[in-house]
Short mmCIF file of C-alpha atoms in Angstrom, two decimals:
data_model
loop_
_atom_site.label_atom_id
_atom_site.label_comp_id
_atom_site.label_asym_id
_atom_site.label_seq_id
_atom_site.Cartn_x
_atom_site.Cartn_y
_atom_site.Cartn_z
CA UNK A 90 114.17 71.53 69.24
CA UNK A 91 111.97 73.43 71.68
CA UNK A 92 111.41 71.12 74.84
CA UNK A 93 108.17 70.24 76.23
CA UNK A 94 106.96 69.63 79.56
CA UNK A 95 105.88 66.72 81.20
CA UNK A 96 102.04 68.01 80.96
CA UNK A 97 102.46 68.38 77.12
CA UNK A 98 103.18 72.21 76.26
CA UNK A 99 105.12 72.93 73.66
CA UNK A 100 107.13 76.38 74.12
CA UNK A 101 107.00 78.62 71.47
CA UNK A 102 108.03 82.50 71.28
CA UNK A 103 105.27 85.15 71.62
CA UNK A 104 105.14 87.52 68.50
CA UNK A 105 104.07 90.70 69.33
CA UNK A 106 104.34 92.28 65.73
CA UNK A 107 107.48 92.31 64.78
CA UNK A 108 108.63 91.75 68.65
CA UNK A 109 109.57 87.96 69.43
CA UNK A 110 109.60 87.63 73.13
CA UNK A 111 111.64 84.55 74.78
CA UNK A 112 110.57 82.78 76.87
CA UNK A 113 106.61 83.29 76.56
CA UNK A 114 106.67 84.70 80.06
CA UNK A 115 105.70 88.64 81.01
CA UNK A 116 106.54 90.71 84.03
CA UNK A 117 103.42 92.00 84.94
CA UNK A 118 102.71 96.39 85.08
CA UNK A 119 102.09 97.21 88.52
CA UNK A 120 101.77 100.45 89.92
CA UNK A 121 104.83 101.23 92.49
CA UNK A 122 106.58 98.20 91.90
CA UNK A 123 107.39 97.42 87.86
CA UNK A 124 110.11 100.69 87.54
CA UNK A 125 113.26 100.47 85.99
CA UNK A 126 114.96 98.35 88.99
CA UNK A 127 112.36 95.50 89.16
CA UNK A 128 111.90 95.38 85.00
CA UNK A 129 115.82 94.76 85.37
CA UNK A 130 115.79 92.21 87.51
CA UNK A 131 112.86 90.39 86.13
CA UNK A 132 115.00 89.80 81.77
CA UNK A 133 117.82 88.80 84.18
CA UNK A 134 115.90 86.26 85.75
CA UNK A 135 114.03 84.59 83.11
CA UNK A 136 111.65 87.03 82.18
CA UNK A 137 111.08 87.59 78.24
CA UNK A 138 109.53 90.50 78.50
CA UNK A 139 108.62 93.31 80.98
CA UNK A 140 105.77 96.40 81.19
CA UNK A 141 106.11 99.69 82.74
CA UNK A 142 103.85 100.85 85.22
CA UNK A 143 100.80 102.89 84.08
CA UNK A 144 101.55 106.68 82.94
CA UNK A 145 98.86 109.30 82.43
CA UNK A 146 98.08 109.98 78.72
CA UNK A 147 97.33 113.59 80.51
CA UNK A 148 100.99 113.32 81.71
CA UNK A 149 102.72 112.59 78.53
CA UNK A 150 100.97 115.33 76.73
CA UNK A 151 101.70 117.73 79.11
CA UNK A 152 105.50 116.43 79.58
CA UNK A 153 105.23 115.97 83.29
CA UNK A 154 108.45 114.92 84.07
CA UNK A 155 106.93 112.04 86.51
CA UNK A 156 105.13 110.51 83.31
CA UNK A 157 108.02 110.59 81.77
CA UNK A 158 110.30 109.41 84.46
CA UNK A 159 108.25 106.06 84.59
CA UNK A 160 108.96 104.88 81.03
CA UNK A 161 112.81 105.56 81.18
CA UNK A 162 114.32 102.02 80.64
CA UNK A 163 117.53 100.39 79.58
CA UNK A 164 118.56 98.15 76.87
CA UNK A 165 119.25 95.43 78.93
CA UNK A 166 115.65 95.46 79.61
CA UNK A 167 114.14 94.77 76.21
CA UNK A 168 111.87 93.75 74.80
CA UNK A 169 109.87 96.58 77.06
CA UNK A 170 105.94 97.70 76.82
CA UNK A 171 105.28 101.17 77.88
CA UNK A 172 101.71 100.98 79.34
CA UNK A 173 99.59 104.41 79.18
CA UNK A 174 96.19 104.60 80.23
CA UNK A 175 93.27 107.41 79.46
CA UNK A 176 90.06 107.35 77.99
CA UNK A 177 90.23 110.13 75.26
CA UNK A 178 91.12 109.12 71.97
CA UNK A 179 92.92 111.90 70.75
CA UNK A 180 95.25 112.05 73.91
CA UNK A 181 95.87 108.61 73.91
CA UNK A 182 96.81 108.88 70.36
CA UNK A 183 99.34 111.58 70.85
CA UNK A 184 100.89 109.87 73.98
CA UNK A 185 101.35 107.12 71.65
CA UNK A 186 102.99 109.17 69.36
CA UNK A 187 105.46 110.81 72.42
CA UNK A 188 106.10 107.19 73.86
CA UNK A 189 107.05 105.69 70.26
CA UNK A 190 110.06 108.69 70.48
CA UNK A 191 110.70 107.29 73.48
CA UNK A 192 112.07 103.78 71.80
CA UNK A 193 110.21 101.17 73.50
CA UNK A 194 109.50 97.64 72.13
CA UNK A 195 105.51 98.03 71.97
CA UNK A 196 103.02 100.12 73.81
CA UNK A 197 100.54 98.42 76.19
CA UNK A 198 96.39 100.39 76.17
CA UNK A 199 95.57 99.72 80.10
CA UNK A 200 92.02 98.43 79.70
CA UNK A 201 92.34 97.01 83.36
CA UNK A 202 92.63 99.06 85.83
CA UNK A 203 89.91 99.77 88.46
CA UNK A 204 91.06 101.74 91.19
CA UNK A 205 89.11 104.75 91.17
CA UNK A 206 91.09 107.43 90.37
CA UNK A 207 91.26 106.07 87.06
CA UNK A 208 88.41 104.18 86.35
CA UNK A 209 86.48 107.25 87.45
CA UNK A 210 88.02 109.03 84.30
CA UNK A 211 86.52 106.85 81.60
CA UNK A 212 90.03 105.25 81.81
CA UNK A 213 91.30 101.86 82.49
CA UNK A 214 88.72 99.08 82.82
CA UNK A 215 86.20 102.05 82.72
CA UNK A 216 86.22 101.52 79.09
CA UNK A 217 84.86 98.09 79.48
CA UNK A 218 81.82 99.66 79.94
CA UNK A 219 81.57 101.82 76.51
CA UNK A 220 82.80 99.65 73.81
CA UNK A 221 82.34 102.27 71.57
CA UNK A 222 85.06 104.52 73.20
CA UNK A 223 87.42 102.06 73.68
CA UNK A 224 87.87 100.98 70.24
CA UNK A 225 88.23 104.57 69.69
CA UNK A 226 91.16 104.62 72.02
CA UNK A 227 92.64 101.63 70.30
CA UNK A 228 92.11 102.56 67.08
CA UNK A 229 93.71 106.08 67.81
CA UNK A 230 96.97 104.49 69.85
CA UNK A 231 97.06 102.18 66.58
CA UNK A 232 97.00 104.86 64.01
CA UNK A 233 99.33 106.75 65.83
CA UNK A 234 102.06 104.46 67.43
CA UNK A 235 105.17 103.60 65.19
CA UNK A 236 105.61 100.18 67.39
CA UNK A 237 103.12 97.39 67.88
CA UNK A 238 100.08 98.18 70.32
CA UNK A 239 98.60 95.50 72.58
CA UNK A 240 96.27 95.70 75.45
CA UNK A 241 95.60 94.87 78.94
CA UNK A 242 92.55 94.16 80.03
CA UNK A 243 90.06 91.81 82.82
CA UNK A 244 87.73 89.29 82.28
CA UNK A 245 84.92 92.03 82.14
CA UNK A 246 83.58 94.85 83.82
CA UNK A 247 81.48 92.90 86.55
CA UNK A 248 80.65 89.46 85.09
CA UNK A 249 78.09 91.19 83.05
CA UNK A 250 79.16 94.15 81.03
CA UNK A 251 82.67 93.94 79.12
CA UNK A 252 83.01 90.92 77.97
CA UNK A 253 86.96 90.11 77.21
CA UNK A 254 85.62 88.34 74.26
CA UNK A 255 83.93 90.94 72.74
CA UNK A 256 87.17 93.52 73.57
CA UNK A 257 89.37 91.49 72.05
CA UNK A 258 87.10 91.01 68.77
CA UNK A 259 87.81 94.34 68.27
CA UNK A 260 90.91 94.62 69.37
CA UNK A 261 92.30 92.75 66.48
CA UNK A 262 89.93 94.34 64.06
CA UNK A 263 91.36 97.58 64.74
CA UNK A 264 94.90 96.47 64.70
CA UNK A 265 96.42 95.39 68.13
CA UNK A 266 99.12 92.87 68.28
CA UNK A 267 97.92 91.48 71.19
CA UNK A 268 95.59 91.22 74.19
CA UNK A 269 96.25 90.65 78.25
CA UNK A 270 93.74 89.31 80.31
CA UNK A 271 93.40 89.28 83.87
CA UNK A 272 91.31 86.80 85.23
CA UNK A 273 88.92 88.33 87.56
CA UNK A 274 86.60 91.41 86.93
CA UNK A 275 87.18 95.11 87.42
CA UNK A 276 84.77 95.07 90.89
CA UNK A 277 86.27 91.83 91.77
CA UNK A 278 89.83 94.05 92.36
CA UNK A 279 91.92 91.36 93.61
CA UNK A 280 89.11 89.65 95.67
CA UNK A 281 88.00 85.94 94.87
CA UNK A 282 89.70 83.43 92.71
CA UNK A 283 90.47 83.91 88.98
CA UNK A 284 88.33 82.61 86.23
CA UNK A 285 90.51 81.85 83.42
CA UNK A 286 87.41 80.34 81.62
CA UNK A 287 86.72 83.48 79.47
CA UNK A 288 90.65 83.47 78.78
CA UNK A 289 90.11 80.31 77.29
CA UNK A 290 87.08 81.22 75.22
CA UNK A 291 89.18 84.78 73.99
CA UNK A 292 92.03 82.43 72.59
CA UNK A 293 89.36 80.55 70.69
CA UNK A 294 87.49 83.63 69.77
CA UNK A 295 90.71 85.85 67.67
CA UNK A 296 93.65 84.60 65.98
CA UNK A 297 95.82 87.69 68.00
CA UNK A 298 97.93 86.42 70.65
CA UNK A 299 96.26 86.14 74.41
CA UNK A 300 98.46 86.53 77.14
CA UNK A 301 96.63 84.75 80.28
CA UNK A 302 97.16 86.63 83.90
CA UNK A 303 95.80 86.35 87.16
CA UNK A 304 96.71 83.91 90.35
CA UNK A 305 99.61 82.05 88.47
CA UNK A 306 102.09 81.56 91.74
CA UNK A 307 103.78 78.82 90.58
CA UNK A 308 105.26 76.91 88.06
CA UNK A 309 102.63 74.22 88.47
CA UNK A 310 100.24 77.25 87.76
CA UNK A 311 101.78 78.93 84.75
CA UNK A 312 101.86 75.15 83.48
CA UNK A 313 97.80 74.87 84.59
CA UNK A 314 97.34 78.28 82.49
CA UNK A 315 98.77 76.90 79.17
CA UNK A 316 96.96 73.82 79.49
CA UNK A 317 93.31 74.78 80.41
CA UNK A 318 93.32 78.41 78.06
CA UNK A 319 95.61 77.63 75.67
CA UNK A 320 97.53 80.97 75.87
CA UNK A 321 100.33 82.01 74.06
CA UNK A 322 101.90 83.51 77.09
CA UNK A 323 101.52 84.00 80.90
CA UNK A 324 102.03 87.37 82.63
CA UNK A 325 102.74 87.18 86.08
CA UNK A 326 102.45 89.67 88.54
CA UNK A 327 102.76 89.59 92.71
CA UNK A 328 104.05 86.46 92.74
CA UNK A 329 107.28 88.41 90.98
CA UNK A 330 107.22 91.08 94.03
CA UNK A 331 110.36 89.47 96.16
CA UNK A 332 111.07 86.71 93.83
CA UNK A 333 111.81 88.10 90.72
CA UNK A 334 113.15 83.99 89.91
CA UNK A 335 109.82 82.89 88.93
CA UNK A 336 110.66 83.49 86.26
CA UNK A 337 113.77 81.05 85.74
CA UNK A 338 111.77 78.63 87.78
CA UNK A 339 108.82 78.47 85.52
CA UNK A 340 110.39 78.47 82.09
CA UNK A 341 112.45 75.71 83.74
CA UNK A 342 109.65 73.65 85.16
CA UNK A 343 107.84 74.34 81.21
CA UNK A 344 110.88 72.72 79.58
CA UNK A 345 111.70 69.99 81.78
CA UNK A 346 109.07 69.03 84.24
CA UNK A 347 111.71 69.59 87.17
CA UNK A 348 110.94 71.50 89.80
CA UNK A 349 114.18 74.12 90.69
CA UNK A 350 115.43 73.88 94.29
CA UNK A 351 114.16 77.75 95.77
CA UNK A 352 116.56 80.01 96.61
CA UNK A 353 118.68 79.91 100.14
CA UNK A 354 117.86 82.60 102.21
CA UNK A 355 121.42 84.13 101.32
CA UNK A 356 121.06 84.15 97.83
CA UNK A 357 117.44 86.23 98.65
CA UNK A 358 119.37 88.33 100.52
CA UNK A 359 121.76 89.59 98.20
CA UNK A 360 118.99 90.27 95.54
CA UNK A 361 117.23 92.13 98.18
CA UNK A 362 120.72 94.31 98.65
CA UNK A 363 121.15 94.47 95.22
CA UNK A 364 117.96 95.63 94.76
CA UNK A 365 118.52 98.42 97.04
CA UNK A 366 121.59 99.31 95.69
CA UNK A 367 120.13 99.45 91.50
CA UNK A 368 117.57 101.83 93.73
CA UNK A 369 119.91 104.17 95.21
CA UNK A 370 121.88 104.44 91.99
CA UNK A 371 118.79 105.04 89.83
CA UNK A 372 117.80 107.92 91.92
CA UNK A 373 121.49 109.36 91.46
CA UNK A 374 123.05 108.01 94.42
CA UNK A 375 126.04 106.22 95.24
CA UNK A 376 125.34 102.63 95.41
CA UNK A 377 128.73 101.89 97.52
CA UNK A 378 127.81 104.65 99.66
CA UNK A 379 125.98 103.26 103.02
CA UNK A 380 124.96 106.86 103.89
CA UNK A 381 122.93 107.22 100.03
CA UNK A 382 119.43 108.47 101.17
CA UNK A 383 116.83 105.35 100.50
CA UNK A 384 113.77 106.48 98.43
CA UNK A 385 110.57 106.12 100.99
CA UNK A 386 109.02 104.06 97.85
CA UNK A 387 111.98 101.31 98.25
CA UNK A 388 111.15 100.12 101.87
CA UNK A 389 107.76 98.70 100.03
CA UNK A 390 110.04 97.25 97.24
CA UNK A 391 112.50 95.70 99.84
CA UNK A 392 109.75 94.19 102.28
CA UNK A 393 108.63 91.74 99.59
CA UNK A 394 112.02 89.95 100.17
CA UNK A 395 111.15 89.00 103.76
CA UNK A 396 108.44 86.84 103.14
CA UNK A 397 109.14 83.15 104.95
CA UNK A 398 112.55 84.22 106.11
CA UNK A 399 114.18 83.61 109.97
CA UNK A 400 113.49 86.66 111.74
CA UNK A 401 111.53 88.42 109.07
CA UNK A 402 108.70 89.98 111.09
CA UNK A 403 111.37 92.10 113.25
CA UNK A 404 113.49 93.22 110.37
CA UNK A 405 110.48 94.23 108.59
CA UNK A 406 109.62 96.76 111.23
CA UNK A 407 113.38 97.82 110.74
CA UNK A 408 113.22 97.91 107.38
CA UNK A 409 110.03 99.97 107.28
CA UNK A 410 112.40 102.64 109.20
CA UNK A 411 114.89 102.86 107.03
CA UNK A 412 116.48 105.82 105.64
CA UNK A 413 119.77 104.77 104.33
CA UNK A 414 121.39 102.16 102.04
CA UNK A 415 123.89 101.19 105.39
CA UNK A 416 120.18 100.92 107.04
CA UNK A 417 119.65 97.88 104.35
CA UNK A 418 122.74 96.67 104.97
CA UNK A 419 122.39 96.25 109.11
CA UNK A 420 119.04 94.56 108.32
CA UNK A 421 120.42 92.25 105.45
CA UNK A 422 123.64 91.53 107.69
CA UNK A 423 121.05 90.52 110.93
CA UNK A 424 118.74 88.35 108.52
CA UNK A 425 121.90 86.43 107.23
CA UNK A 426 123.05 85.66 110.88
CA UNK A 427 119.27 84.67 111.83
CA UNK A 428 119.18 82.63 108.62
CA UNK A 429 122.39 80.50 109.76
CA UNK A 430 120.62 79.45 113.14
CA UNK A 431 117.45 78.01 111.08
CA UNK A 432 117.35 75.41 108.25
CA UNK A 433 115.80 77.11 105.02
CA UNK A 434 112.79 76.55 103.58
CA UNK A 435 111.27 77.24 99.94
CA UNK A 436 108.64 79.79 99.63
CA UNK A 437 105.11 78.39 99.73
CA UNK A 438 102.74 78.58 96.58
CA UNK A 439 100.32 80.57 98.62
CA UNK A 440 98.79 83.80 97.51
CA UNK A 441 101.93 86.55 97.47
CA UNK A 442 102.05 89.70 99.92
CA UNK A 443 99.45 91.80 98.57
CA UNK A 444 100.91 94.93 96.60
CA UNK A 445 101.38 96.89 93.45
CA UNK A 446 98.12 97.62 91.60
CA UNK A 447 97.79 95.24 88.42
CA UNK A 448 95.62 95.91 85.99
#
């Protein structure tokens, strides 16, 4: 018997196609932040599904080995989307085809993103603005893709052109398994609150699934965005960045109504080491080794961790000089002796430490 929560939501799994994803929860694509380690991290705790971070349709077509290198995965983190992003149908459609070689679970169309270095492309949520070309992308990445296609989009383009509504009309008509959406618009970026109306008036709108995204901090949140849209799953996002247990904490708040005590400060400490550790071993390194060279990209990774901890704002100036896995280590081994000298506290529900683009 699936259990339901105290405010009445009955848990079901996602289908994505074929792809059944357990619990209905989604680790959110965010550039710099959702690689290999973080993906990882998020199935173990509670996660029942995870995204890559946007790759360049360009890339894939040209084999660029960083494309490439960002949609490397591992069993253990399946079921995986493999987001791409670009505005011309017939590259999309064969970076489909290269990224269904690749094995993933489904491929994700980013229909979100609004940083300009894509958006200025006719990519991203650029396509928002020209219907007409992005149901050529998605009917190309359909056509062409061997695994189920879904996309990921916001609420519109600036409140006036792009309606998520009209998207995902077509979305379905043209074959996608399912649709993201991020609650604010494309100029909003990650200013202002998120609307989850038009969420709500999507899932009445298709029969595909709609995955609801956008300010869900909390378990009382993720319950808030079942009950008001009606979603069939929630993707979260920054709140993941440093507390990849959201994910355990929600499904278990869904299914019980309880609330999870929050982590100690030592047990966030050892993820943040062992996250450091899956990063120096990724890049080839030797995890056991305290002089393994630490990626510059990790110290943004690692900081997330600090948040609300004794004597975070000092080791966070360490930690954005560090060099070396032993580097980690001294500034994990200082925050545990701090940590003793303070009683613990949970992490707040506040807005997370900005970071990581999300479409």
């Amino acid at each position: 018997m699936v259990p339901t929560s105290r405010d009445g939501i009955g848990l079901t799994p996602l289908s994505i196609g074929r792809v059944e994803v357990w619990p209905p929860l989604i680790l959110a694509p965010m550039a710099g932040n959702t690689d290999t380690v973080l993906r990882r991290l998020g199935r173990e705790f509670g996660a029942g599904a995870v995204v890559t971070e946007l790759t360049s349709s360009f890339g894939l077509c040209y084999r660029n080995a960083k494309s490439l290198r960002y949609l490397r995965f591992i069993e253990a983190e399946r079921p995986i989307g493999a987001q791409i992003f670009g505005g011309d149908p017939a590259v999309m459609a064969e970076a489909a085809r290269i990224v269904s070689d690749l094995g993933p679970d489904y491929i994700d169309i980013n229909m979100g993103c609004w940083v300009p270095k894509v958006a200025k492309t006719g990519a991203g949520a650029a396509l928002l603005c020209d219907l007409r070309r992005a149901e050529a992308v998605m009917r190309a990445v359909v056509r062409a893709a061997s695994v189920p296609v879904t996309v990921k989009t916001r609420v519109g383009w600036d409140g006036k052109d792009g309606s998520c509504v009209a998207v995902a009309k077509v979305a379905e008509a043209v074959g996608v398994a399912a649709i993201a959406i991020h609650g604010r618009t494309a100029k909003q970026g990650f200013t202002g609150q998120a609307d989850w109306t038009p969420i709500a008036q999507t899932v009445a709108a298709v029969a595909i699934p709609v995955i609801g995204n956008g300010d869900v901090a909390s378990p009382e949140d993720a319950a808030r965005m079942f009950r008001e849209t009606g979603c069939a799953a929630v993707m979260i996002g920054r709140a993941a960045l440093g507390n990849p247990w959201i994910f355990r904490e929600v499904h278990h708040y869904l299914a019980t109504g309880e609330r999870l005590p929050p982590p100690t400060p030592a047990e966030r400490l050892a993820v943040m080491l062992r996250h450091a550790r899956l990063i120096v071993s990724v890049e080839g390194g030797d995890p056991d080794d305290a002089a393994a060279r630490l990626p510059h990209y990790a110290r943004g990774q690692l900081m997330h961790y600090l948040r609300g901890l004794p004597g975070g704002r000092t080791a966070r100036a360490e930690l954005g000089q560090a060099n070396t896995l032993g580097d980690v280590e001294r500034v994990v081994a200082r925050l545990e002796e701090a940590s003793l000298r303070y009683e613990p506290w949970p992490l707040a529900d506040s807005e997370p430490v900005a970071g990581g683009a999300v479409a």
